[in-house]
Coordinates of C-alpha atoms in Angstrom, one line a residue:
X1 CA -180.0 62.7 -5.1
X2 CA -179.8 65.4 -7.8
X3 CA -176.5 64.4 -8.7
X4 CA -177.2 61.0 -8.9
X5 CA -180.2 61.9 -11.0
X6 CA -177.5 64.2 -13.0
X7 CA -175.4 61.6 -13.5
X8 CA -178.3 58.6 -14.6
X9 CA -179.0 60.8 -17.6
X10 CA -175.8 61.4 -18.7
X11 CA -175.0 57.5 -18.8
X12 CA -178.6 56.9 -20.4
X13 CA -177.7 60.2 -23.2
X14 CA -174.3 58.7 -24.2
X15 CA -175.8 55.0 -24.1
X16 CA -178.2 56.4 -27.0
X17 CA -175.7 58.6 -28.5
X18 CA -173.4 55.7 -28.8
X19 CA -176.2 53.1 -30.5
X20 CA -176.6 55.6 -32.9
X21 CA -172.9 55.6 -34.1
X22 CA -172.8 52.0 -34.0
X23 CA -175.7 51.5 -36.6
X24 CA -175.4 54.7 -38.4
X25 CA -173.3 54.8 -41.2
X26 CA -172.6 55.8 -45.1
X27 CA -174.7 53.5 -47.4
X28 CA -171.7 52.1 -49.7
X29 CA -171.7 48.9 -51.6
X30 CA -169.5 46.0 -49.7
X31 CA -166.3 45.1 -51.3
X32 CA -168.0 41.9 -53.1
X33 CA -170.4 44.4 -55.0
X34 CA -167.3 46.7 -56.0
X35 CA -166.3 43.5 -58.4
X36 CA -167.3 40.9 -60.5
X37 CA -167.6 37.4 -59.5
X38 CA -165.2 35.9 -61.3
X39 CA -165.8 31.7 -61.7
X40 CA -162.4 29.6 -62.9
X41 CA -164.2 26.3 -65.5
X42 CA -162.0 23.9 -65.5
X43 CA -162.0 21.3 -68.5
X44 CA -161.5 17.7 -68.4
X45 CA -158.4 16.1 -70.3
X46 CA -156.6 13.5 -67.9
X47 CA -152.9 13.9 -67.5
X48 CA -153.1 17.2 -69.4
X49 CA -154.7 18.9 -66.3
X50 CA -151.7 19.2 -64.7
X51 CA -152.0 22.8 -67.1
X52 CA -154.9 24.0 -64.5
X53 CA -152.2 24.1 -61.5
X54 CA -150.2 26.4 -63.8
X55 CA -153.1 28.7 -64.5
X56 CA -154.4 28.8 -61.3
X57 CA -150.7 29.7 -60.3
X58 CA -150.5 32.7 -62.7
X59 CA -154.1 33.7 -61.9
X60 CA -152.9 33.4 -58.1
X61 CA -149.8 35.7 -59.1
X62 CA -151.5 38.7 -60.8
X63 CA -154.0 38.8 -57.6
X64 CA -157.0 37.9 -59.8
X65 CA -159.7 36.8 -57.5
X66 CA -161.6 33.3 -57.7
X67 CA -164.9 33.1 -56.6
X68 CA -166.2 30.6 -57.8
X69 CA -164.6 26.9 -59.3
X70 CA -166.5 24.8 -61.6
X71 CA -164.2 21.7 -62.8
X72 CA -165.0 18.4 -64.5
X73 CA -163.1 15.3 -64.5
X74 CA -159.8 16.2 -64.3
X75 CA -160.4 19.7 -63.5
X76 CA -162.6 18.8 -60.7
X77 CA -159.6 17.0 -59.1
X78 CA -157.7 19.9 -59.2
X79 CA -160.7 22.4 -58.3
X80 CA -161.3 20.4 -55.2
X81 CA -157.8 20.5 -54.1
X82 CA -157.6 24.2 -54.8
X83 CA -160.9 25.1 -53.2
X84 CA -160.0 23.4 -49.7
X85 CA -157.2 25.9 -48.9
X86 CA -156.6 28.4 -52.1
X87 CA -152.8 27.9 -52.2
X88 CA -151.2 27.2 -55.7
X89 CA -148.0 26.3 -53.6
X90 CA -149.4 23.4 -52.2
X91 CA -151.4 22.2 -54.9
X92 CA -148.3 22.6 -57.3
X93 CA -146.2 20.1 -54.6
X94 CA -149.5 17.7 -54.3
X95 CA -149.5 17.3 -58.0
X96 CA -145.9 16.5 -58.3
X97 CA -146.2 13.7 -55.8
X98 CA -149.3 12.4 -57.4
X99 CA -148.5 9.3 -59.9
X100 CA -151.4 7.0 -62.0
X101 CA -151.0 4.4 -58.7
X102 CA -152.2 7.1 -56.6
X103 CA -155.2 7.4 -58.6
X104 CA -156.1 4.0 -60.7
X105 CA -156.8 0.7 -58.9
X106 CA -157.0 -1.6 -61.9
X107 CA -157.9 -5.3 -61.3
X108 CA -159.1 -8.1 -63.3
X109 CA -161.3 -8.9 -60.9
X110 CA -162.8 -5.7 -61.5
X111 CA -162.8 -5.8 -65.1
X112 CA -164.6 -8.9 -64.9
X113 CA -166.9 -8.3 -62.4
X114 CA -167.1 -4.5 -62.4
X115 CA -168.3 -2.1 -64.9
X116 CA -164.8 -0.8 -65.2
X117 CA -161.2 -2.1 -64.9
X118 CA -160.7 -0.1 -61.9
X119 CA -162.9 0.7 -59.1
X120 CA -162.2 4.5 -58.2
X121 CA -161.4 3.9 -54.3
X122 CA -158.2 4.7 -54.9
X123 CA -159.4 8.3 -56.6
X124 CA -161.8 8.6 -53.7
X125 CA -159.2 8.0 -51.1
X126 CA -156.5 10.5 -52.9
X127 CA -159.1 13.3 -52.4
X128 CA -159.9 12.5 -48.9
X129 CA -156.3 12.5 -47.8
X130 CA -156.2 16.2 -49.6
X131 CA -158.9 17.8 -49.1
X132 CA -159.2 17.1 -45.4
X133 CA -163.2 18.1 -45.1
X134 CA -166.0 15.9 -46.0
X135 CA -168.7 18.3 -47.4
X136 CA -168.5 20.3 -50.5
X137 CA -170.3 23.0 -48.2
X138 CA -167.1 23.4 -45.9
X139 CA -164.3 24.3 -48.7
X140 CA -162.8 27.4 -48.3
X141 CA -164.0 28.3 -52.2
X142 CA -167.3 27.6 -53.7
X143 CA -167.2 24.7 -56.2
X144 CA -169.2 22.3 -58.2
X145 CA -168.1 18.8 -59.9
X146 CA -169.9 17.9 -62.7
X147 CA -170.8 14.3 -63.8
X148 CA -173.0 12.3 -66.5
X149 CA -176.3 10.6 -65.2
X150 CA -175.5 7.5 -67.2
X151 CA -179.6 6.4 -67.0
X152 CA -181.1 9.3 -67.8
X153 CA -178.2 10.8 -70.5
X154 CA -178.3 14.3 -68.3
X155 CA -175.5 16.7 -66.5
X156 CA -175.7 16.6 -63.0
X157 CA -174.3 19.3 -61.0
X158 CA -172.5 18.1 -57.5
X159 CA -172.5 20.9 -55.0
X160 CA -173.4 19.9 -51.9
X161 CA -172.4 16.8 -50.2
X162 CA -169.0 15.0 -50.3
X163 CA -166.3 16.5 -51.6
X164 CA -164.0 13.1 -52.9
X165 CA -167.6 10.9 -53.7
X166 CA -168.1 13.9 -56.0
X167 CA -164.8 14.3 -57.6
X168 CA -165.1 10.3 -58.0
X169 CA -168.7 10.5 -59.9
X170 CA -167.3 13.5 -62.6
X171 CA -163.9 11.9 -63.0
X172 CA -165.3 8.2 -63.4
X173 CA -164.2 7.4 -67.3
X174 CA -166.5 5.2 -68.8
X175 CA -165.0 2.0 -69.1
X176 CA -162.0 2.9 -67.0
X177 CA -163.9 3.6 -63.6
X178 CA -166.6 1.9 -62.2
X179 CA -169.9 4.1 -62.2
X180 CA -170.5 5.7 -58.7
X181 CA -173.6 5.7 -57.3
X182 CA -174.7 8.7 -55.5
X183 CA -177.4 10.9 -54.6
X184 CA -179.8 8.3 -56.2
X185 CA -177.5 8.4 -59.8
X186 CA -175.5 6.1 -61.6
X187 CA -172.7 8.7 -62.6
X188 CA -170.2 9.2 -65.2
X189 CA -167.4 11.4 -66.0
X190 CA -168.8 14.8 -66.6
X191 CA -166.7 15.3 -69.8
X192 CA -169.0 12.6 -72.0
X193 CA -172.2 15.6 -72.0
X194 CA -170.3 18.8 -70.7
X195 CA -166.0 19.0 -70.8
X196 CA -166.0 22.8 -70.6
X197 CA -169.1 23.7 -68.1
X198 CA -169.5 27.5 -68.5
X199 CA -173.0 27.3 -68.3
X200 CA -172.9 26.1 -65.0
X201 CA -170.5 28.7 -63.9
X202 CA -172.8 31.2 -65.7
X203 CA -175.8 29.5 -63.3
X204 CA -174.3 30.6 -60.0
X205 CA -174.0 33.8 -60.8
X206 CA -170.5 34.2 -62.4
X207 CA -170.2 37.8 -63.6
X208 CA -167.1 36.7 -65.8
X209 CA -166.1 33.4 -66.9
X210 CA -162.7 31.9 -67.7
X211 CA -162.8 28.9 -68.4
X212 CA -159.8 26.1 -69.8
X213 CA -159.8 24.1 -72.4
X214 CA -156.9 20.8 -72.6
X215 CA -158.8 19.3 -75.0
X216 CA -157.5 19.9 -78.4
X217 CA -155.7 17.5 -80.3
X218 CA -157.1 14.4 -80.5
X219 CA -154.3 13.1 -83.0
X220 CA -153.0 9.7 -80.7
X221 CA -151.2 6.6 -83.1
X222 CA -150.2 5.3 -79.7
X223 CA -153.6 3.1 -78.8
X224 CA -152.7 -0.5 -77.6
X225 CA -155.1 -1.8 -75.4
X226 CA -158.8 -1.0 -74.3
X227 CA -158.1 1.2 -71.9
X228 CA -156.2 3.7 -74.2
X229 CA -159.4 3.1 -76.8
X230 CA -161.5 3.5 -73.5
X231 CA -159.9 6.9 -73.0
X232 CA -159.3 7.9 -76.5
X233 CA -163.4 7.6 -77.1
X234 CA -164.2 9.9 -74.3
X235 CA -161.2 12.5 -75.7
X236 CA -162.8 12.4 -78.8
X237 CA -166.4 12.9 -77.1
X238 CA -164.7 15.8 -74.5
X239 CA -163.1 17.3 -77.6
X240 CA -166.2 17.8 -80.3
X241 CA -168.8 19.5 -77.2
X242 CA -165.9 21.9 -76.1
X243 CA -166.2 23.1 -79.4
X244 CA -169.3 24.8 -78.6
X245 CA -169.0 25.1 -74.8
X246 CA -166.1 27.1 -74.7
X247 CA -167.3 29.8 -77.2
X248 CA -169.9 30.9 -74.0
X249 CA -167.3 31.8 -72.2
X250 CA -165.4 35.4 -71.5
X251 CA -161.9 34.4 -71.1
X252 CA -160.5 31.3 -73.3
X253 CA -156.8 29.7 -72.0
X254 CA -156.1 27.2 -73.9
X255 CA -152.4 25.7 -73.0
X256 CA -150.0 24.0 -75.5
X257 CA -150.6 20.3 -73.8
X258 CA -152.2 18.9 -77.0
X259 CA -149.1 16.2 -77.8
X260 CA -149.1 15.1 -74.0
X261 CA -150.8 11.8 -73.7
X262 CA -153.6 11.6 -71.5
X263 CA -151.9 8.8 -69.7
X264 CA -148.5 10.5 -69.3
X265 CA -148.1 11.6 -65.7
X266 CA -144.4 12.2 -66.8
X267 CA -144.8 15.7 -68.3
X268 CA -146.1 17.3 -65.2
X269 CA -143.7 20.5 -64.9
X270 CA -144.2 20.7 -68.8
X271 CA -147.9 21.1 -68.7
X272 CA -147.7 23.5 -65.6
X273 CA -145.3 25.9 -67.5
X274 CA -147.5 25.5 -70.0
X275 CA -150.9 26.7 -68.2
X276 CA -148.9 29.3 -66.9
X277 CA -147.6 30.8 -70.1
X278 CA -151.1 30.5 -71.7
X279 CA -152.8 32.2 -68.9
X280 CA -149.9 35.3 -69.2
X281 CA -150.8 35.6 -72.3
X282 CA -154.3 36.0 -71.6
X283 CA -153.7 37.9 -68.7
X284 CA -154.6 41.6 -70.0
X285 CA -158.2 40.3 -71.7
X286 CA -158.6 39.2 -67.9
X287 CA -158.0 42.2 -66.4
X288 CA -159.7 43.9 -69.4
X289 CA -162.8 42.1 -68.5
X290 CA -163.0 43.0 -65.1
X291 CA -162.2 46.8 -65.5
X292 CA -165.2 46.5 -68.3
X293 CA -167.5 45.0 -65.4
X294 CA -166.6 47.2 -62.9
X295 CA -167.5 50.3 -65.5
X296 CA -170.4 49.5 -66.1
X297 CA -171.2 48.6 -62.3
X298 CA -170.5 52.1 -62.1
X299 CA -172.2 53.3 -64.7
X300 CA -175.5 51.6 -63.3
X301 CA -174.9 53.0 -60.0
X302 CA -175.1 56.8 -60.8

């Protein structure tokens, strides 16, 4: 009986002794808090955004984390993509595969009928087919699409919710895409109030923002119909509030894609190289940036 007893309050003394490893332990700040939250703004520009695959990739190479991915238009296309699985490989062969079919379903019933010369279910259905999870919620990195409220003249922020009806509203040129209606909005292409959303970036908690601009150059002699003066408006429009956005950010690529046409789905590999060379340049104000942040982290913590 005593040795039974004995034995009871050994089992019950090592029960305690072991709960008290288990929840004791050194207060240290979790890997997340050891860096900065680092948010990738991706600009709007059409064809040009085949650059953002090449920044990603460099961005990707040097190991420089993405928390966060804010795009609009074009760059919320690519965000999407990117933020569903995080691999600059697969993005890279999506994009080569991708052609204007894939993506424009012009019509003249539509253009008659609609409020654009191509509805945007072929967009929609591109996204679906690459981004194989409904909700905005479920990617494997947080992002945001933003679109124009075309009745109220507002930027709406799309974060929760579908991931391709979202990518439709912010990438929805005026006069080229129908208008989506969502979330109780008549939406736009992001790019005609916000091309270059830092601020939003900056909203979510972003500790350092790089953001990419593919909207300089707005030189085009090559306008022949209304769809190229449809897109050549909203270039113009992107172009002139970059200006200002872009300065709020903390890291600036800007890749040599201002001759490619916004129409051009032919320079593909040229833009990439070219989002990949601008972002190498860029790369030790990057890394500058986030040894700054994690100094003063430090600094704060003593």
């Amino acid at each position: 009986m005593k040795r039974g007893l004995h034995i009871l309050m050994m089992g019950i003394a090592f029960t305690v002794l072991a709960a008290c490893q288990t929840t004791e332990g050194p207060s240290v700040p979790s890997v997340d808090l050891a860096r900065p939250k680092v948010a990738l703004v991706l600009g709007g520009g059409a064809a040009r955004g085949f650059a953002h695959i090449g920044v990603i990739r460099a961005l990707e190479q040097e190991k420089v984390p993405i928390d966060l991915i804010v795009g609009t238009s074009v760059g919320s296309l690519i965000g999407a993509i990117y933020a569903y699985d995080a691999n600059s490989m697969e993005l890279e062969w999506t994009a080569f595969m991708l052609e204007k079919d894939s993506l424009f379903d012009y019509g003249l019933i539509t253009a008659f009928t609609g409020m654009g010369v191509a509805k945007g279910d072929k967009l929609e259905e591109f996204v679906k087919s690459k981004v194989p999870v409904a909700n905005i919620e479920n990617l494997k990195i947080p992002f945001a699409a933003v679109a124009t409220d075309l009745n109220r003249g507002t930027s709406v922020v799309l974060d929760k919710g579908s991931v391709a009806r979202a990518v439709r509203a912010s990438s929805a040129i005026p006069g080229v895409f129908n208008p989506v209606e969502y979330q109780g909005r008549l939406l736009v292409d992001g790019g005609v109030i916000d091309s270059i959303p830092v601020s939003v970036a900056r909203e979510k908690g972003a500790d350092i923002v790089i953001a990419v601009d593919i909207s300089m150059n707005v030189v085009n002699f090559n306008i022949t119909n209304i769809v190229d003066v449809m897109l050549q408006s909203i270039t113009i429009m992107g172009a002139v509030n970059a200006k200002t956005r872009k300065k709020e950010a903390d890291v600036l690529i800007s890749p040599k894609v201002g001759d490619v046409g916004m129409m051009d789905f032919t320079q593909k590999k040229r833009c990439m190289l070219a989002g990949i060379e601008a972002t190498q340049k860029m790369m030790p104000e990057i890394k500058a940036k986030i040894e700054e942040w994690g100094r003063k982290r430090a600094a704060q913590m003593k």
